[in-house]
Structures are given as structure tokens and as C-alpha cells.
């Protein structure tokens, strides 16, 4: 099984402008598109930070139609978040961070490595809370083989 770099770090709290997504995690891209369009219409997109996916459910335990997630964008504290966007605060804390480079279609392999190999070998325990994907570059302007995604898993 392919290996991916994983390190443990303390993550900072984040404030996101977010939209709820229900359904397959692979289909969250359209929800990210809606957020970008709303922020662009409000002339706020240029002040936004990274796009962040917040995944609340385990896709191995829930059917795709019952999966809940949020598509979010990091925003400065002073920026207003008005409907239909909602404010979502992530508490931060100790996380294992796997860095994956490549097309989003390969993320499942990175998750398999993390949960079946890295986590048991590292003797770490996943804590309660969502898994977070931080998209370090934008799919619209980056070749798919150069996309960088950080998968952040909360740890005890």
C-alpha cells in the first residue's frame, strides 16, 4: 500500500463561512462552487482563505444519502457571514495531518492508508469530531496531479 507523509500538529481554531452538504462526499464540489459564487457576488472572495471540507460521518458506516458535511472557506474574524452561508467554528487541537498530492479521485487511497496502516502503527486514537480536508490550492487553477490536500484527523 502506498505511503503518504503524516505528522501530528496542533491546529488552530478556524472560522468558516459554510454551506451544509448532504449526500456523497465526492459530490461536495458543487457546494464549494456555490460558496465561491456567493462570496464573489458579495466581493468577498479575494479576502477568503483556504477551502475546507468538514466531514461529520464515516462513509463506511452510513449510506451515501445520509452523509453530512460542510463545504467551507476560512474567513477573517471581522468579515460578516450572512445567509445562506452559516458560520462554522472548528475548535482546532491535536490532529494527525496526512498530506496528499494528486487528483481528488485518489483521496480514498490516502484514507485507506491512514486508517488501516498509519493509525494502528502509530498507536494513536482518533478523537471525536469531524475529519477535515484543507485544500491548499484550487482545482480551477492547478493541474490535478499537483493538487495538495491535507487530511486532518482529530487525535486524543
Short mmCIF file of N, CA, C and O in Angstrom, two decimals, residues 25-126:
data_model
loop_
_atom_site.label_atom_id
_atom_site.label_comp_id
_atom_site.label_asym_id
_atom_site.label_seq_id
_atom_site.Cartn_x
_atom_site.Cartn_y
_atom_site.Cartn_z
N UNK A 25 -19.79 12.32 -0.33
CA UNK A 25 -18.71 13.28 -0.14
C UNK A 25 -18.07 13.66 -1.48
O UNK A 25 -17.58 14.77 -1.64
N UNK A 26 -18.07 12.74 -2.43
CA UNK A 26 -17.47 13.02 -3.74
C UNK A 26 -18.22 14.11 -4.50
O UNK A 26 -17.69 14.66 -5.46
N UNK A 27 -19.43 14.43 -4.08
CA UNK A 27 -20.24 15.43 -4.79
C UNK A 27 -20.22 16.79 -4.12
O UNK A 27 -20.97 17.69 -4.50
N UNK A 28 -19.32 17.00 -3.15
CA UNK A 28 -19.29 18.27 -2.42
C UNK A 28 -18.74 19.42 -3.26
O UNK A 28 -18.94 20.58 -2.93
N UNK A 29 -18.10 19.10 -4.38
CA UNK A 29 -17.53 20.15 -5.23
C UNK A 29 -18.55 21.19 -5.66
O UNK A 29 -18.24 22.39 -5.72
N UNK A 30 -19.77 20.77 -5.95
CA UNK A 30 -20.82 21.71 -6.37
C UNK A 30 -21.15 22.68 -5.24
O UNK A 30 -21.43 23.87 -5.47
N UNK A 31 -21.11 22.19 -3.99
CA UNK A 31 -21.39 23.06 -2.84
C UNK A 31 -20.27 24.08 -2.66
O UNK A 31 -20.52 25.24 -2.35
N UNK A 32 -19.03 23.66 -2.89
CA UNK A 32 -17.92 24.62 -2.87
C UNK A 32 -18.12 25.69 -3.94
O UNK A 32 -17.86 26.87 -3.72
N UNK A 33 -18.59 25.27 -5.11
CA UNK A 33 -18.86 26.22 -6.18
C UNK A 33 -19.89 27.26 -5.77
O UNK A 33 -19.76 28.45 -6.09
N UNK A 34 -20.93 26.82 -5.03
CA UNK A 34 -21.96 27.76 -4.56
C UNK A 34 -21.37 28.79 -3.60
O UNK A 34 -21.68 29.98 -3.68
N UNK A 35 -20.51 28.33 -2.67
CA UNK A 35 -19.90 29.27 -1.72
C UNK A 35 -19.06 30.30 -2.46
O UNK A 35 -19.14 31.49 -2.19
N UNK A 36 -18.24 29.83 -3.38
CA UNK A 36 -17.39 30.76 -4.14
C UNK A 36 -18.23 31.78 -4.90
O UNK A 36 -17.90 32.97 -4.92
N UNK A 37 -19.32 31.32 -5.49
CA UNK A 37 -20.20 32.23 -6.24
C UNK A 37 -20.80 33.28 -5.30
O UNK A 37 -20.83 34.47 -5.62
N UNK A 38 -21.27 32.87 -4.13
CA UNK A 38 -21.87 33.80 -3.18
C UNK A 38 -20.84 34.83 -2.72
O UNK A 38 -21.10 36.04 -2.70
N UNK A 39 -19.63 34.36 -2.36
CA UNK A 39 -18.60 35.29 -1.90
C UNK A 39 -18.15 36.23 -3.02
O UNK A 39 -17.88 37.41 -2.78
N UNK A 40 -18.11 35.72 -4.24
CA UNK A 40 -17.74 36.56 -5.40
C UNK A 40 -18.80 37.64 -5.60
O UNK A 40 -18.47 38.82 -5.80
N UNK A 41 -20.09 37.26 -5.53
CA UNK A 41 -21.18 38.24 -5.69
C UNK A 41 -21.13 39.31 -4.61
O UNK A 41 -21.55 40.45 -4.84
N UNK A 42 -20.61 38.97 -3.44
CA UNK A 42 -20.51 39.93 -2.32
C UNK A 42 -19.15 40.62 -2.30
O UNK A 42 -18.83 41.33 -1.34
N UNK A 43 -18.32 40.40 -3.33
CA UNK A 43 -16.97 40.97 -3.43
C UNK A 43 -16.10 40.61 -2.22
O UNK A 43 -15.31 41.42 -1.75
N UNK A 44 -16.25 39.40 -1.70
CA UNK A 44 -15.51 38.95 -0.53
C UNK A 44 -14.53 37.81 -0.83
O UNK A 44 -13.72 37.46 0.02
N UNK A 45 -14.60 37.24 -2.03
CA UNK A 45 -13.80 36.06 -2.33
C UNK A 45 -12.31 36.34 -2.23
O UNK A 45 -11.54 35.50 -1.76
N UNK A 46 -11.89 37.54 -2.60
CA UNK A 46 -10.45 37.85 -2.58
C UNK A 46 -9.89 37.88 -1.15
O UNK A 46 -8.69 37.75 -0.95
N UNK A 47 -10.75 38.05 -0.16
CA UNK A 47 -10.30 38.08 1.24
C UNK A 47 -10.39 36.72 1.93
O UNK A 47 -9.98 36.57 3.07
N UNK A 48 -10.92 35.74 1.21
CA UNK A 48 -11.12 34.41 1.79
C UNK A 48 -9.81 33.62 1.79
O UNK A 48 -8.92 33.86 0.99
N UNK A 49 -9.72 32.68 2.72
CA UNK A 49 -8.56 31.81 2.82
C UNK A 49 -8.81 30.49 2.10
O UNK A 49 -9.50 30.44 1.08
N UNK A 50 -8.29 29.42 2.68
CA UNK A 50 -8.39 28.08 2.07
C UNK A 50 -9.82 27.57 2.08
O UNK A 50 -10.60 27.86 2.97
N UNK A 51 -10.10 26.73 1.09
CA UNK A 51 -11.35 25.97 1.10
C UNK A 51 -11.13 24.75 2.01
O UNK A 51 -10.05 24.14 1.98
N UNK A 52 -12.13 24.45 2.82
CA UNK A 52 -12.02 23.37 3.81
C UNK A 52 -13.29 22.54 3.79
O UNK A 52 -14.39 23.06 3.90
N UNK A 53 -13.12 21.23 3.64
CA UNK A 53 -14.23 20.29 3.74
C UNK A 53 -14.29 19.75 5.16
O UNK A 53 -13.27 19.36 5.72
N UNK A 54 -15.49 19.74 5.74
CA UNK A 54 -15.69 19.25 7.11
C UNK A 54 -16.63 18.05 7.00
O UNK A 54 -17.78 18.20 6.58
N UNK A 55 -16.13 16.88 7.38
CA UNK A 55 -16.86 15.63 7.18
C UNK A 55 -17.26 15.04 8.53
O UNK A 55 -16.40 14.66 9.32
N UNK A 56 -18.56 14.97 8.77
CA UNK A 56 -19.09 14.58 10.08
C UNK A 56 -19.32 13.09 10.22
O UNK A 56 -19.39 12.59 11.34
N UNK A 57 -19.50 12.36 9.13
CA UNK A 57 -19.89 10.95 9.20
C UNK A 57 -18.80 10.06 8.60
O UNK A 57 -18.01 10.49 7.77
N UNK A 58 -18.84 8.79 8.99
CA UNK A 58 -17.95 7.79 8.43
C UNK A 58 -18.66 7.15 7.23
O UNK A 58 -19.70 6.52 7.40
N UNK A 59 -18.10 7.30 6.01
CA UNK A 59 -18.78 6.76 4.83
C UNK A 59 -18.86 5.23 4.82
O UNK A 59 -19.63 4.66 4.05
N UNK A 60 -18.11 4.56 5.69
CA UNK A 60 -18.21 3.10 5.77
C UNK A 60 -19.39 2.67 6.65
O UNK A 60 -19.81 1.53 6.60
N UNK A 61 -19.89 3.60 7.46
CA UNK A 61 -20.97 3.26 8.39
C UNK A 61 -22.33 3.84 8.01
O UNK A 61 -23.34 3.46 8.57
N UNK A 62 -22.35 4.80 7.10
CA UNK A 62 -23.62 5.44 6.72
C UNK A 62 -23.78 5.37 5.20
O UNK A 62 -22.80 5.49 4.47
N UNK A 63 -25.01 5.20 4.72
CA UNK A 63 -25.22 5.19 3.27
C UNK A 63 -24.96 6.58 2.70
O UNK A 63 -25.13 7.59 3.40
N UNK A 64 -24.52 6.66 1.42
CA UNK A 64 -24.16 7.95 0.83
C UNK A 64 -25.22 9.03 1.00
O UNK A 64 -24.90 10.18 1.27
N UNK A 65 -26.51 8.66 0.89
CA UNK A 65 -27.56 9.66 1.01
C UNK A 65 -27.71 10.24 2.41
O UNK A 65 -28.34 11.28 2.59
N UNK A 66 -27.11 9.59 3.40
CA UNK A 66 -27.24 10.05 4.79
C UNK A 66 -25.97 10.74 5.30
O UNK A 66 -25.90 11.12 6.46
N UNK A 67 -24.98 10.92 4.44
CA UNK A 67 -23.73 11.56 4.88
C UNK A 67 -23.90 13.07 5.00
O UNK A 67 -24.52 13.70 4.15
N UNK A 68 -23.32 13.62 6.06
CA UNK A 68 -23.40 15.07 6.30
C UNK A 68 -22.00 15.66 6.31
O UNK A 68 -21.09 15.11 6.92
N UNK A 69 -21.87 16.80 5.64
CA UNK A 69 -20.60 17.50 5.60
C UNK A 69 -20.88 18.99 5.40
O UNK A 69 -22.03 19.40 5.20
N UNK A 70 -19.84 19.77 5.49
CA UNK A 70 -19.92 21.20 5.18
C UNK A 70 -18.80 21.55 4.22
O UNK A 70 -17.67 21.08 4.39
N UNK A 71 -19.12 22.36 3.24
CA UNK A 71 -18.11 22.98 2.39
C UNK A 71 -17.88 24.36 3.01
O UNK A 71 -18.84 25.10 3.24
N UNK A 72 -16.64 24.68 3.31
CA UNK A 72 -16.37 25.94 3.98
C UNK A 72 -15.16 26.66 3.41
O UNK A 72 -14.34 26.08 2.71
N UNK A 73 -15.07 27.94 3.74
CA UNK A 73 -13.93 28.76 3.37
C UNK A 73 -13.52 29.55 4.61
O UNK A 73 -14.36 30.16 5.27
N UNK A 74 -12.24 29.51 4.91
CA UNK A 74 -11.66 30.26 6.02
C UNK A 74 -11.91 31.76 5.81
O UNK A 74 -11.59 32.27 4.73
N UNK A 75 -12.45 32.44 6.82
CA UNK A 75 -12.68 33.88 6.69
C UNK A 75 -12.11 34.61 7.90
O UNK A 75 -12.11 34.08 9.01
N UNK A 76 -11.66 35.85 7.69
CA UNK A 76 -11.19 36.66 8.82
C UNK A 76 -12.33 36.91 9.81
O UNK A 76 -13.51 36.94 9.44
N UNK A 77 -11.95 37.08 11.06
CA UNK A 77 -12.92 37.26 12.16
C UNK A 77 -13.88 38.41 11.90
O UNK A 77 -15.05 38.35 12.23
N UNK A 78 -13.40 39.50 11.32
CA UNK A 78 -14.22 40.70 11.16
C UNK A 78 -15.21 40.62 10.00
O UNK A 78 -16.13 41.43 9.91
N UNK A 79 -15.05 39.66 9.13
CA UNK A 79 -15.89 39.58 7.94
C UNK A 79 -17.28 39.03 8.29
O UNK A 79 -17.39 38.03 8.98
N UNK A 80 -18.31 39.70 7.79
CA UNK A 80 -19.68 39.26 8.04
C UNK A 80 -19.98 37.97 7.27
O UNK A 80 -19.57 37.81 6.12
N UNK A 81 -20.70 37.07 7.93
CA UNK A 81 -21.17 35.85 7.28
C UNK A 81 -22.70 35.91 7.32
O UNK A 81 -23.30 35.80 8.37
N UNK A 82 -23.30 36.15 6.15
CA UNK A 82 -24.75 36.33 6.07
C UNK A 82 -25.37 35.14 5.31
O UNK A 82 -24.72 34.53 4.47
N UNK A 83 -26.64 34.82 5.62
CA UNK A 83 -27.33 33.73 4.93
C UNK A 83 -27.28 33.93 3.41
O UNK A 83 -27.24 35.07 2.96
N UNK A 84 -27.25 32.82 2.66
CA UNK A 84 -27.45 31.44 3.10
C UNK A 84 -26.21 30.81 3.73
O UNK A 84 -26.26 29.67 4.16
N UNK A 85 -25.09 31.53 3.77
CA UNK A 85 -23.90 30.99 4.42
C UNK A 85 -24.12 30.94 5.92
O UNK A 85 -24.82 31.79 6.48
N UNK A 86 -23.51 29.96 6.58
CA UNK A 86 -23.57 29.89 8.03
C UNK A 86 -22.15 29.92 8.58
O UNK A 86 -21.21 29.52 7.90
N UNK A 87 -22.03 30.44 9.78
CA UNK A 87 -20.72 30.45 10.44
C UNK A 87 -20.49 29.08 11.06
O UNK A 87 -21.36 28.54 11.75
N UNK A 88 -19.33 28.51 10.82
CA UNK A 88 -18.96 27.23 11.39
C UNK A 88 -17.60 27.42 12.05
O UNK A 88 -16.65 27.88 11.41
N UNK A 89 -17.53 27.10 13.33
CA UNK A 89 -16.27 27.25 14.06
C UNK A 89 -15.68 25.87 14.33
O UNK A 89 -16.37 24.99 14.83
N UNK A 90 -14.41 25.72 14.00
CA UNK A 90 -13.68 24.49 14.27
C UNK A 90 -12.73 24.78 15.43
O UNK A 90 -12.03 25.79 15.42
N UNK A 91 -12.72 23.89 16.40
CA UNK A 91 -12.00 24.17 17.64
C UNK A 91 -10.49 24.00 17.55
O UNK A 91 -9.76 24.49 18.38
N UNK A 92 -9.99 23.31 16.54
CA UNK A 92 -8.56 23.07 16.48
C UNK A 92 -8.17 21.95 17.44
O UNK A 92 -9.01 21.16 17.86
N UNK A 93 -6.89 21.88 17.79
CA UNK A 93 -6.43 20.85 18.71
C UNK A 93 -5.45 19.90 18.03
O UNK A 93 -4.96 20.16 16.93
N UNK A 94 -5.19 18.80 18.69
CA UNK A 94 -4.19 17.82 18.21
C UNK A 94 -4.77 17.00 17.05
O UNK A 94 -5.81 16.37 17.20
N UNK A 95 -4.08 17.03 15.92
CA UNK A 95 -4.53 16.31 14.72
C UNK A 95 -3.36 15.57 14.07
O UNK A 95 -2.23 16.04 14.10
N UNK A 96 -3.67 14.43 13.48
CA UNK A 96 -2.75 13.79 12.54
C UNK A 96 -3.08 14.39 11.18
O UNK A 96 -4.24 14.48 10.80
N UNK A 97 -2.05 14.84 10.48
CA UNK A 97 -2.25 15.50 9.19
C UNK A 97 -1.52 14.70 8.11
O UNK A 97 -0.30 14.56 8.15
N UNK A 98 -2.29 14.15 7.19
CA UNK A 98 -1.74 13.43 6.05
C UNK A 98 -1.74 14.37 4.86
O UNK A 98 -2.77 14.97 4.55
N UNK A 99 -0.59 14.54 4.23
CA UNK A 99 -0.53 15.38 3.03
C UNK A 99 -0.60 14.50 1.80
O UNK A 99 0.21 13.59 1.62
N UNK A 100 -1.61 14.77 0.98
CA UNK A 100 -1.84 14.03 -0.25
C UNK A 100 -1.66 14.98 -1.43
O UNK A 100 -2.21 16.09 -1.42
N UNK A 101 -0.90 14.57 -2.43
CA UNK A 101 -0.74 15.34 -3.65
C UNK A 101 -1.26 14.51 -4.81
O UNK A 101 -0.82 13.37 -4.99
N UNK A 102 -2.21 15.06 -5.55
CA UNK A 102 -2.77 14.36 -6.70
C UNK A 102 -4.24 14.67 -6.86
O UNK A 102 -4.81 15.50 -6.13
N UNK A 103 -4.88 14.01 -7.83
CA UNK A 103 -6.30 14.28 -8.09
C UNK A 103 -7.18 13.83 -6.92
O UNK A 103 -6.84 12.89 -6.20
N UNK A 104 -8.29 14.52 -6.75
CA UNK A 104 -9.20 14.19 -5.65
C UNK A 104 -9.67 12.74 -5.72
O UNK A 104 -9.97 12.14 -4.70
N UNK A 105 -9.70 12.17 -6.91
CA UNK A 105 -10.14 10.78 -7.06
C UNK A 105 -9.22 9.80 -6.33
O UNK A 105 -9.61 8.67 -6.06
N UNK A 106 -8.01 10.23 -5.97
CA UNK A 106 -7.08 9.36 -5.25
C UNK A 106 -7.15 9.49 -3.74
O UNK A 106 -6.41 8.80 -3.02
N UNK A 107 -8.01 10.36 -3.24
CA UNK A 107 -8.09 10.57 -1.78
C UNK A 107 -8.49 9.30 -1.04
O UNK A 107 -8.04 9.07 0.08
N UNK A 108 -9.33 8.47 -1.63
CA UNK A 108 -9.78 7.24 -0.95
C UNK A 108 -8.57 6.36 -0.60
O UNK A 108 -8.53 5.76 0.48
N UNK A 109 -7.57 6.30 -1.49
CA UNK A 109 -6.36 5.52 -1.21
C UNK A 109 -5.62 6.08 0.00
O UNK A 109 -5.11 5.34 0.84
N UNK A 110 -5.54 7.41 0.09
CA UNK A 110 -4.87 8.06 1.23
C UNK A 110 -5.61 7.75 2.53
O UNK A 110 -4.98 7.46 3.56
N UNK A 111 -6.94 7.79 2.50
CA UNK A 111 -7.72 7.44 3.69
C UNK A 111 -7.51 5.99 4.10
O UNK A 111 -7.37 5.68 5.28
N UNK A 112 -7.49 5.08 3.10
CA UNK A 112 -7.25 3.67 3.42
C UNK A 112 -5.90 3.49 4.10
O UNK A 112 -5.79 2.79 5.10
N UNK A 113 -4.87 4.12 3.56
CA UNK A 113 -3.54 4.03 4.16
C UNK A 113 -3.59 4.56 5.60
O UNK A 113 -3.09 3.93 6.52
N UNK A 114 -4.20 5.73 5.77
CA UNK A 114 -4.21 6.36 7.09
C UNK A 114 -4.87 5.46 8.13
O UNK A 114 -4.30 5.19 9.19
N UNK A 115 -6.08 4.98 7.83
CA UNK A 115 -6.84 4.23 8.83
C UNK A 115 -6.40 2.77 8.97
O UNK A 115 -6.50 2.21 10.06
N UNK A 116 -5.94 2.15 7.89
CA UNK A 116 -5.58 0.74 8.00
C UNK A 116 -4.11 0.52 8.35
O UNK A 116 -3.76 -0.52 8.88
N UNK A 117 -3.26 1.51 8.10
CA UNK A 117 -1.84 1.30 8.34
C UNK A 117 -1.25 2.32 9.32
O UNK A 117 -0.73 1.96 10.37
N UNK A 118 -1.34 3.62 8.99
CA UNK A 118 -0.65 4.61 9.81
C UNK A 118 -1.20 4.67 11.24
O UNK A 118 -0.44 4.60 12.20
N UNK A 119 -2.51 4.81 11.37
CA UNK A 119 -3.11 4.98 12.70
C UNK A 119 -2.78 3.80 13.63
O UNK A 119 -2.30 4.02 14.74
N UNK A 120 -2.97 2.54 13.20
CA UNK A 120 -2.63 1.43 14.10
C UNK A 120 -1.13 1.36 14.42
O UNK A 120 -0.74 1.11 15.56
N UNK A 121 -0.27 1.62 13.41
CA UNK A 121 1.17 1.55 13.64
C UNK A 121 1.66 2.67 14.56
O UNK A 121 2.59 2.49 15.34
N UNK A 122 1.03 3.83 14.47
CA UNK A 122 1.43 4.97 15.30
C UNK A 122 0.86 4.86 16.72
O UNK A 122 1.24 5.62 17.61
N UNK A 123 -0.07 3.90 16.92
CA UNK A 123 -0.73 3.69 18.21
C UNK A 123 -1.42 4.96 18.72
O UNK A 123 -1.40 5.26 19.91
N UNK A 124 -2.00 5.67 17.78
CA UNK A 124 -2.78 6.86 18.12
C UNK A 124 -4.25 6.48 18.10
O UNK A 124 -4.65 5.49 17.47
N UNK A 125 -5.08 7.28 18.77
CA UNK A 125 -6.52 7.02 18.83
C UNK A 125 -7.26 8.24 18.29
O UNK A 125 -7.01 9.37 18.73
N UNK A 126 -8.15 7.98 17.35
CA UNK A 126 -8.95 9.05 16.78
C UNK A 126 -9.89 9.60 17.84
O UNK A 126 -10.55 8.84 18.57
#
